[in-house]
Amino acid sequence: MHYIVSLVIQLHRSEQGCYCVRPVEDDESSYASGDESDEESDSEQDTHIGEEDNPMQDESEFGLLSGPWLELSEALFQLSMMSWTYRDPAGDMSSSAIIYYTAVMGIQRRSMSYHSAHNSTPGLAALMWIGRALFLEYALPLYRYSTLAYHWPSRDQYSSQPERFEAIRQKYLMRGCYTPFGELIELKAFAKSIVRQEDMPGNLSWAPDGRSFVVGNDKEAITLVEEQVEEMMLGITIQDHLMHNPT
């Protein structure tokens, strides 16, 4: 964590307002021979012609960060995976940062009450989707993580990519694993069982303030209707109309 903070401070103090981007290349490409360099220079003109024909080519090409930005991105990803790969032999996930964050997600911000089971399952599903995406990069990285203390090999270094991914899946992503993802699976299954018992709730409910309605989790819909009604009434309220025209 101190290493990440030092990188952030270093980038903040940097006077350069931009960062370099290097394209994804094989490690052997940096050791290209002089003859290959000459061939590239000879074909440079043809390359520019192709770029003019397809101006979106540069924008769609994937590139890697370099320098402190690359170190920071890889360090942040490593920190994220340390949270996702946390394991407790006794199965106590209360000390997991992911599970602690999930508990905070279950509290409504305004009323400070717990979300219902129906409203909590979408957040759990979204968090699990993010976890699967991170584990996919963790199991089969697109490129080699070379700035870490222990380098992570790219997916090309594995003799069998399906076996590598299956090993990670069985260790961290299965139901019953003593991992944060296994705990999320149990929480989502428990919430679904409550939803089946209580049936689907209605979309229209009172807001925590007790003075307005909420459609699902979206209060902006009611606000938009109120603005449209006020616009059609030209700013005249019913109370003002009765006071000036009692008859």
PDB file of C-alpha atoms in Angstrom:
ATOM      1  CA  MET A   1       0.000   0.000   0.000  1.00  0.00           C
ATOM      2  CA  HIS A   2       2.858   2.389   0.781  1.00  0.00           C
ATOM      3  CA  TYR A   3       4.306   1.619  -2.637  1.00  0.00           C
ATOM      4  CA  ILE A   4       1.043   2.641  -4.328  1.00  0.00           C
ATOM      5  CA  VAL A   5       0.880   5.860  -2.324  1.00  0.00           C
ATOM      6  CA  SER A   6       4.461   6.695  -3.291  1.00  0.00           C
ATOM      7  CA  LEU A   7       3.632   6.156  -6.972  1.00  0.00           C
ATOM      8  CA  VAL A   8       0.610   8.437  -6.710  1.00  0.00           C
ATOM      9  CA  ILE A   9       2.716  11.146  -5.070  1.00  0.00           C
ATOM     10  CA  GLN A  10       5.368  10.742  -7.747  1.00  0.00           C
ATOM     11  CA  LEU A  11       2.815  11.148 -10.527  1.00  0.00           C
ATOM     12  CA  HIS A  12       1.213  14.099  -8.770  1.00  0.00           C
ATOM     13  CA  ARG A  13       4.520  15.896  -8.496  1.00  0.00           C
ATOM     14  CA  SER A  14       5.466  15.154 -12.055  1.00  0.00           C
ATOM     15  CA  GLU A  15       5.539  18.219 -14.257  1.00  0.00           C
ATOM     16  CA  GLN A  16       4.578  16.316 -17.368  1.00  0.00           C
ATOM     17  CA  GLY A  17       0.880  16.422 -18.094  1.00  0.00           C
ATOM     18  CA  CYS A  18       0.800  13.400 -20.368  1.00  0.00           C
ATOM     19  CA  TYR A  19       1.993   9.836 -20.312  1.00  0.00           C
ATOM     20  CA  CYS A  20       3.550   7.638 -22.915  1.00  0.00           C
ATOM     21  CA  VAL A  21       1.774   4.702 -24.490  1.00  0.00           C
ATOM     22  CA  ARG A  22       3.650   1.832 -26.003  1.00  0.00           C
ATOM     23  CA  PRO A  23       1.932  -0.719 -28.236  1.00  0.00           C
ATOM     24  CA  VAL A  24       1.644  -4.345 -27.212  1.00  0.00           C
ATOM     25  CA  GLU A  25       4.590  -6.222 -28.647  1.00  0.00           C
ATOM     26  CA  ASP A  26       6.422  -9.456 -28.023  1.00  0.00           C
ATOM     27  CA  ASP A  27       9.511  -9.271 -25.862  1.00  0.00           C
ATOM     28  CA  GLU A  28      11.649 -10.378 -28.795  1.00  0.00           C
ATOM     29  CA  SER A  29      10.565  -7.384 -30.903  1.00  0.00           C
ATOM     30  CA  SER A  30      12.771  -5.047 -28.884  1.00  0.00           C
ATOM     31  CA  TYR A  31      15.792  -6.973 -30.073  1.00  0.00           C
ATOM     32  CA  ALA A  32      15.018  -6.676 -33.769  1.00  0.00           C
ATOM     33  CA  SER A  33      17.974  -6.700 -36.133  1.00  0.00           C
ATOM     34  CA  GLY A  34      19.188  -3.749 -38.136  1.00  0.00           C
ATOM     35  CA  ASP A  35      17.919  -5.289 -41.358  1.00  0.00           C
ATOM     36  CA  GLU A  36      14.394  -5.415 -39.973  1.00  0.00           C
ATOM     37  CA  SER A  37      14.672  -1.758 -38.980  1.00  0.00           C
ATOM     38  CA  ASP A  38      15.670  -0.862 -42.527  1.00  0.00           C
ATOM     39  CA  GLU A  39      12.708  -2.762 -43.910  1.00  0.00           C
ATOM     40  CA  GLU A  40      10.395  -0.937 -41.551  1.00  0.00           C
ATOM     41  CA  SER A  41      11.775   2.437 -42.622  1.00  0.00           C
ATOM     42  CA  ASP A  42      11.347   1.513 -46.277  1.00  0.00           C
ATOM     43  CA  SER A  43       7.720   0.578 -45.748  1.00  0.00           C
ATOM     44  CA  GLU A  44       6.955   3.618 -43.591  1.00  0.00           C
ATOM     45  CA  GLN A  45       5.416   5.485 -46.484  1.00  0.00           C
ATOM     46  CA  ASP A  46       3.050   2.611 -47.260  1.00  0.00           C
ATOM     47  CA  THR A  47       2.055   2.457 -43.618  1.00  0.00           C
ATOM     48  CA  HIS A  48       1.095   6.134 -43.577  1.00  0.00           C
ATOM     49  CA  ILE A  49      -1.021   5.603 -46.654  1.00  0.00           C
ATOM     50  CA  GLY A  50      -2.891   2.801 -44.905  1.00  0.00           C
ATOM     51  CA  GLU A  51      -3.426   4.989 -41.848  1.00  0.00           C
ATOM     52  CA  GLU A  52      -4.954   7.720 -43.973  1.00  0.00           C
ATOM     53  CA  ASP A  53      -7.383   5.229 -45.434  1.00  0.00           C
ATOM     54  CA  ASN A  54      -8.432   4.118 -41.946  1.00  0.00           C
ATOM     55  CA  PRO A  55      -8.196   7.086 -39.529  1.00  0.00           C
ATOM     56  CA  MET A  56      -9.733   5.064 -36.671  1.00  0.00           C
ATOM     57  CA  GLN A  57      -6.917   2.524 -36.710  1.00  0.00           C
ATOM     58  CA  ASP A  58      -4.760   4.340 -34.140  1.00  0.00           C
ATOM     59  CA  GLU A  59      -7.696   4.939 -31.818  1.00  0.00           C
ATOM     60  CA  SER A  60      -8.749   1.284 -31.766  1.00  0.00           C
ATOM     61  CA  GLU A  61      -5.223  -0.094 -31.285  1.00  0.00           C
ATOM     62  CA  PHE A  62      -4.605  -1.336 -27.762  1.00  0.00           C
ATOM     63  CA  GLY A  63      -1.615   0.157 -25.997  1.00  0.00           C
ATOM     64  CA  LEU A  64       0.107  -0.302 -22.670  1.00  0.00           C
ATOM     65  CA  LEU A  65       1.028   2.433 -20.265  1.00  0.00           C
ATOM     66  CA  SER A  66       4.677   2.978 -19.472  1.00  0.00           C
ATOM     67  CA  GLY A  67       6.741   4.360 -16.643  1.00  0.00           C
ATOM     68  CA  PRO A  68       5.070   5.167 -13.313  1.00  0.00           C
ATOM     69  CA  TRP A  69       1.589   4.810 -14.826  1.00  0.00           C
ATOM     70  CA  LEU A  70       2.299   1.190 -15.728  1.00  0.00           C
ATOM     71  CA  GLU A  71       3.731   0.517 -12.272  1.00  0.00           C
ATOM     72  CA  LEU A  72       0.678   2.085 -10.636  1.00  0.00           C
ATOM     73  CA  SER A  73      -1.837   0.162 -12.749  1.00  0.00           C
ATOM     74  CA  GLU A  74      -0.130  -3.177 -12.126  1.00  0.00           C
ATOM     75  CA  ALA A  75       0.229  -2.448  -8.402  1.00  0.00           C
ATOM     76  CA  LEU A  76      -3.472  -1.556  -8.139  1.00  0.00           C
ATOM     77  CA  PHE A  77      -4.460  -4.723  -9.952  1.00  0.00           C
ATOM     78  CA  GLN A  78      -2.247  -6.773  -7.649  1.00  0.00           C
ATOM     79  CA  LEU A  79      -3.854  -5.096  -4.627  1.00  0.00           C
ATOM     80  CA  SER A  80      -7.326  -5.858  -6.008  1.00  0.00           C
ATOM     81  CA  MET A  81      -6.476  -9.506  -6.540  1.00  0.00           C
ATOM     82  CA  MET A  82      -5.054  -9.748  -3.025  1.00  0.00           C
ATOM     83  CA  SER A  83      -8.559  -8.890  -1.809  1.00  0.00           C
ATOM     84  CA  TRP A  84     -10.291 -11.305  -4.178  1.00  0.00           C
ATOM     85  CA  THR A  85      -7.915 -14.218  -3.488  1.00  0.00           C
ATOM     86  CA  TYR A  86      -8.096 -13.818   0.296  1.00  0.00           C
ATOM     87  CA  ARG A  87      -8.649 -17.202   1.930  1.00  0.00           C
ATOM     88  CA  ASP A  88      -9.501 -18.124   5.506  1.00  0.00           C
ATOM     89  CA  PRO A  89      -8.982 -21.786   6.496  1.00  0.00           C
ATOM     90  CA  ALA A  90     -11.769 -21.530   9.078  1.00  0.00           C
ATOM     91  CA  GLY A  91     -14.191 -20.016   6.585  1.00  0.00           C
ATOM     92  CA  ASP A  92     -14.572 -16.710   8.478  1.00  0.00           C
ATOM     93  CA  MET A  93     -14.938 -14.072   5.777  1.00  0.00           C
ATOM     94  CA  SER A  94     -15.718 -11.176   8.122  1.00  0.00           C
ATOM     95  CA  SER A  95     -12.132  -9.920   7.814  1.00  0.00           C
ATOM     96  CA  SER A  96     -12.294  -9.868   3.998  1.00  0.00           C
ATOM     97  CA  ALA A  97     -12.319  -6.398   2.441  1.00  0.00           C
ATOM     98  CA  ILE A  98     -14.712  -7.556  -0.299  1.00  0.00           C
ATOM     99  CA  ILE A  99     -17.230  -8.945   2.184  1.00  0.00           C
ATOM    100  CA  TYR A 100     -16.927  -5.836   4.354  1.00  0.00           C
ATOM    101  CA  TYR A 101     -17.693  -3.711   1.299  1.00  0.00           C
ATOM    102  CA  THR A 102     -20.665  -5.960   0.511  1.00  0.00           C
ATOM    103  CA  ALA A 103     -22.032  -5.356   4.003  1.00  0.00           C
ATOM    104  CA  VAL A 104     -21.779  -1.605   3.479  1.00  0.00           C
ATOM    105  CA  MET A 105     -23.590  -1.962   0.147  1.00  0.00           C
ATOM    106  CA  GLY A 106     -26.550  -3.495   1.978  1.00  0.00           C
ATOM    107  CA  ILE A 107     -27.270  -0.271   3.902  1.00  0.00           C
ATOM    108  CA  GLN A 108     -29.422   2.470   2.394  1.00  0.00           C
ATOM    109  CA  ARG A 109     -27.669   5.806   2.408  1.00  0.00           C
ATOM    110  CA  ARG A 110     -30.597   8.044   3.377  1.00  0.00           C
ATOM    111  CA  SER A 111     -32.627   5.951   5.796  1.00  0.00           C
ATOM    112  CA  MET A 112     -29.630   3.989   7.179  1.00  0.00           C
ATOM    113  CA  SER A 113     -31.749   0.846   6.992  1.00  0.00           C
ATOM    114  CA  TYR A 114     -30.987  -2.428   5.254  1.00  0.00           C
ATOM    115  CA  HIS A 115     -31.918  -3.039   1.645  1.00  0.00           C
ATOM    116  CA  SER A 116     -34.540  -5.660   1.001  1.00  0.00           C
ATOM    117  CA  ALA A 117     -33.478  -8.981  -0.471  1.00  0.00           C
ATOM    118  CA  HIS A 118     -34.982  -8.005  -3.820  1.00  0.00           C
ATOM    119  CA  ASN A 119     -32.945  -4.784  -3.994  1.00  0.00           C
ATOM    120  CA  SER A 120     -29.690  -6.358  -2.809  1.00  0.00           C
ATOM    121  CA  THR A 121     -29.373  -9.078  -5.464  1.00  0.00           C
ATOM    122  CA  PRO A 122     -28.602  -6.686  -8.382  1.00  0.00           C
ATOM    123  CA  GLY A 123     -25.672  -5.181  -6.477  1.00  0.00           C
ATOM    124  CA  LEU A 124     -24.321  -8.619  -5.608  1.00  0.00           C
ATOM    125  CA  ALA A 125     -24.647  -9.751  -9.225  1.00  0.00           C
ATOM    126  CA  ALA A 126     -22.774  -6.663 -10.452  1.00  0.00           C
ATOM    127  CA  LEU A 127     -19.971  -7.189  -7.939  1.00  0.00           C
ATOM    128  CA  MET A 128     -19.668 -10.842  -8.948  1.00  0.00           C
ATOM    129  CA  TRP A 129     -19.488  -9.866 -12.619  1.00  0.00           C
ATOM    130  CA  ILE A 130     -16.583  -7.520 -11.852  1.00  0.00           C
ATOM    131  CA  GLY A 131     -14.887 -10.270  -9.863  1.00  0.00           C
ATOM    132  CA  ARG A 132     -15.136 -12.725 -12.758  1.00  0.00           C
ATOM    133  CA  ALA A 133     -13.612 -10.177 -15.141  1.00  0.00           C
ATOM    134  CA  LEU A 134     -10.697  -9.558 -12.770  1.00  0.00           C
ATOM    135  CA  PHE A 135     -10.126 -13.277 -12.275  1.00  0.00           C
ATOM    136  CA  LEU A 136     -10.035 -13.783 -16.038  1.00  0.00           C
ATOM    137  CA  GLU A 137      -7.185 -11.280 -16.319  1.00  0.00           C
ATOM    138  CA  TYR A 138      -5.536 -12.787 -13.241  1.00  0.00           C
ATOM    139  CA  ALA A 139      -5.659 -16.316 -14.642  1.00  0.00           C
ATOM    140  CA  LEU A 140      -4.743 -15.480 -18.239  1.00  0.00           C
ATOM    141  CA  PRO A 141      -3.066 -12.051 -18.427  1.00  0.00           C
ATOM    142  CA  LEU A 142      -2.928 -10.448 -21.837  1.00  0.00           C
ATOM    143  CA  TYR A 143       0.642  -9.273 -21.255  1.00  0.00           C
ATOM    144  CA  ARG A 144       3.402  -9.955 -18.744  1.00  0.00           C
ATOM    145  CA  TYR A 145       3.309  -7.980 -15.491  1.00  0.00           C
ATOM    146  CA  SER A 146       6.964  -7.027 -15.354  1.00  0.00           C
ATOM    147  CA  THR A 147       6.967  -4.184 -12.805  1.00  0.00           C
ATOM    148  CA  LEU A 148       5.900  -6.336  -9.850  1.00  0.00           C
ATOM    149  CA  ALA A 149       8.388  -7.843  -7.417  1.00  0.00           C
ATOM    150  CA  TYR A 150       7.466 -11.282  -8.765  1.00  0.00           C
ATOM    151  CA  HIS A 151       6.658 -11.102 -12.457  1.00  0.00           C
ATOM    152  CA  TRP A 152       3.351 -12.520 -13.636  1.00  0.00           C
ATOM    153  CA  PRO A 153       3.662 -14.409 -16.934  1.00  0.00           C
ATOM    154  CA  SER A 154       1.382 -13.707 -19.866  1.00  0.00           C
ATOM    155  CA  ARG A 155      -1.170 -16.205 -21.105  1.00  0.00           C
ATOM    156  CA  ASP A 156       1.177 -17.345 -23.867  1.00  0.00           C
ATOM    157  CA  GLN A 157       3.539 -18.812 -21.267  1.00  0.00           C
ATOM    158  CA  TYR A 158       1.024 -21.440 -20.145  1.00  0.00           C
ATOM    159  CA  SER A 159       1.092 -24.752 -21.978  1.00  0.00           C
ATOM    160  CA  SER A 160      -2.669 -25.180 -21.534  1.00  0.00           C
ATOM    161  CA  GLN A 161      -4.773 -22.083 -20.968  1.00  0.00           C
ATOM    162  CA  PRO A 162      -8.004 -24.033 -20.227  1.00  0.00           C
ATOM    163  CA  GLU A 163      -6.233 -25.998 -17.491  1.00  0.00           C
ATOM    164  CA  ARG A 164      -4.828 -22.800 -16.003  1.00  0.00           C
ATOM    165  CA  PHE A 165      -8.263 -21.158 -15.905  1.00  0.00           C
ATOM    166  CA  GLU A 166      -9.924 -24.290 -14.518  1.00  0.00           C
ATOM    167  CA  ALA A 167      -7.389 -24.422 -11.692  1.00  0.00           C
ATOM    168  CA  ILE A 168      -8.145 -20.805 -10.741  1.00  0.00           C
ATOM    169  CA  ARG A 169     -11.899 -21.399 -11.010  1.00  0.00           C
ATOM    170  CA  GLN A 170     -11.884 -24.415  -8.713  1.00  0.00           C
ATOM    171  CA  LYS A 171      -9.675 -22.640  -6.190  1.00  0.00           C
ATOM    172  CA  TYR A 172     -11.460 -19.285  -5.957  1.00  0.00           C
ATOM    173  CA  LEU A 173     -14.752 -19.181  -7.913  1.00  0.00           C
ATOM    174  CA  MET A 174     -16.642 -22.303  -6.827  1.00  0.00           C
ATOM    175  CA  ARG A 175     -19.480 -22.400  -4.336  1.00  0.00           C
ATOM    176  CA  GLY A 176     -18.170 -23.618  -1.004  1.00  0.00           C
ATOM    177  CA  CYS A 177     -14.708 -22.102  -1.435  1.00  0.00           C
ATOM    178  CA  TYR A 178     -13.419 -20.223   1.578  1.00  0.00           C
ATOM    179  CA  THR A 179     -12.946 -17.119  -0.557  1.00  0.00           C
ATOM    180  CA  PRO A 180     -14.822 -13.817  -0.967  1.00  0.00           C
ATOM    181  CA  PHE A 181     -16.364 -15.003  -4.235  1.00  0.00           C
ATOM    182  CA  GLY A 182     -17.643 -18.173  -2.600  1.00  0.00           C
ATOM    183  CA  GLU A 183     -19.204 -16.038   0.136  1.00  0.00           C
ATOM    184  CA  LEU A 184     -20.862 -13.801  -2.474  1.00  0.00           C
ATOM    185  CA  ILE A 185     -22.403 -16.860  -4.105  1.00  0.00           C
ATOM    186  CA  GLU A 186     -23.884 -17.895  -0.752  1.00  0.00           C
ATOM    187  CA  LEU A 187     -25.209 -14.382  -0.055  1.00  0.00           C
ATOM    188  CA  LYS A 188     -26.865 -14.149  -3.447  1.00  0.00           C
ATOM    189  CA  ALA A 189     -28.432 -17.604  -3.088  1.00  0.00           C
ATOM    190  CA  PHE A 190     -29.753 -16.669   0.370  1.00  0.00           C
ATOM    191  CA  ALA A 191     -31.244 -13.418  -0.966  1.00  0.00           C
ATOM    192  CA  LYS A 192     -32.902 -15.283  -3.839  1.00  0.00           C
ATOM    193  CA  SER A 193     -34.493 -17.739  -1.406  1.00  0.00           C
ATOM    194  CA  ILE A 194     -35.999 -14.817   0.539  1.00  0.00           C
ATOM    195  CA  VAL A 195     -37.304 -13.247  -2.678  1.00  0.00           C
ATOM    196  CA  ARG A 196     -39.033 -16.504  -3.620  1.00  0.00           C
ATOM    197  CA  GLN A 197     -40.710 -16.640  -0.203  1.00  0.00           C
ATOM    198  CA  GLU A 198     -41.793 -12.988  -0.108  1.00  0.00           C
ATOM    199  CA  ASP A 199     -42.739 -12.766  -3.797  1.00  0.00           C
ATOM    200  CA  MET A 200     -41.821  -9.840  -6.022  1.00  0.00           C
ATOM    201  CA  PRO A 201     -42.469  -6.432  -4.428  1.00  0.00           C
ATOM    202  CA  GLY A 202     -44.232  -3.620  -6.240  1.00  0.00           C
ATOM    203  CA  ASN A 203     -42.304  -0.939  -8.062  1.00  0.00           C
ATOM    204  CA  LEU A 204     -44.174   1.943  -6.384  1.00  0.00           C
ATOM    205  CA  SER A 205     -43.233   2.682  -2.784  1.00  0.00           C
ATOM    206  CA  TRP A 206     -42.969   5.565  -0.365  1.00  0.00           C
ATOM    207  CA  ALA A 207     -39.682   7.422  -0.192  1.00  0.00           C
ATOM    208  CA  PRO A 208     -37.831   7.467   3.157  1.00  0.00           C
ATOM    209  CA  ASP A 209     -39.010  11.064   3.730  1.00  0.00           C
ATOM    210  CA  GLY A 210     -42.655   9.890   3.640  1.00  0.00           C
ATOM    211  CA  ARG A 211     -43.695  12.715   1.314  1.00  0.00           C
ATOM    212  CA  SER A 212     -43.046  11.318  -2.150  1.00  0.00           C
ATOM    213  CA  PHE A 213     -43.153   8.091  -4.110  1.00  0.00           C
ATOM    214  CA  VAL A 214     -40.296   6.142  -5.613  1.00  0.00           C
ATOM    215  CA  VAL A 215     -40.538   4.014  -8.750  1.00  0.00           C
ATOM    216  CA  GLY A 216     -38.177   1.129  -8.090  1.00  0.00           C
ATOM    217  CA  ASN A 217     -34.850   2.639  -7.075  1.00  0.00           C
ATOM    218  CA  ASP A 218     -35.274   5.693  -9.292  1.00  0.00           C
ATOM    219  CA  LYS A 219     -36.568   8.853  -7.642  1.00  0.00           C
ATOM    220  CA  GLU A 220     -35.719  11.022 -10.626  1.00  0.00           C
ATOM    221  CA  ALA A 221     -38.755   9.689 -12.509  1.00  0.00           C
ATOM    222  CA  ILE A 222     -41.142  11.260  -9.970  1.00  0.00           C
ATOM    223  CA  THR A 223     -39.144  14.494  -9.988  1.00  0.00           C
ATOM    224  CA  LEU A 224     -39.428  14.648 -13.773  1.00  0.00           C
ATOM    225  CA  VAL A 225     -43.221  14.208 -13.587  1.00  0.00           C
ATOM    226  CA  GLU A 226     -43.483  16.971 -10.992  1.00  0.00           C
ATOM    227  CA  GLU A 227     -41.517  19.330 -13.239  1.00  0.00           C
ATOM    228  CA  GLN A 228     -43.753  18.530 -16.211  1.00  0.00           C
ATOM    229  CA  VAL A 229     -46.924  19.109 -14.177  1.00  0.00           C
ATOM    230  CA  GLU A 230     -45.584  22.418 -12.872  1.00  0.00           C
ATOM    231  CA  GLU A 231     -44.724  23.477 -16.410  1.00  0.00           C
ATOM    232  CA  MET A 232     -48.229  22.665 -17.666  1.00  0.00           C
ATOM    233  CA  MET A 233     -49.780  24.555 -14.729  1.00  0.00           C
ATOM    234  CA  LEU A 234     -47.657  27.620 -15.634  1.00  0.00           C
ATOM    235  CA  GLY A 235     -46.418  27.783 -12.062  1.00  0.00           C
ATOM    236  CA  ILE A 236     -49.927  28.130 -10.597  1.00  0.00           C
ATOM    237  CA  THR A 237     -50.692  25.907  -7.629  1.00  0.00           C
ATOM    238  CA  ILE A 238     -54.169  24.764  -6.660  1.00  0.00           C
ATOM    239  CA  GLN A 239     -53.975  26.631  -3.343  1.00  0.00           C
ATOM    240  CA  ASP A 240     -53.161  29.945  -5.053  1.00  0.00           C
ATOM    241  CA  HIS A 241     -56.010  29.436  -7.515  1.00  0.00           C
ATOM    242  CA  LEU A 242     -58.570  28.861  -4.727  1.00  0.00           C
ATOM    243  CA  MET A 243     -57.389  31.902  -2.773  1.00  0.00           C
ATOM    244  CA  HIS A 244     -57.793  34.279  -5.720  1.00  0.00           C
ATOM    245  CA  ASN A 245     -60.961  32.647  -7.084  1.00  0.00           C
ATOM    246  CA  PRO A 246     -63.000  31.359  -4.127  1.00  0.00           C
ATOM    247  CA  THR A 247     -66.087  30.913  -6.286  1.00  0.00           C
TER     248      THR A 247
END
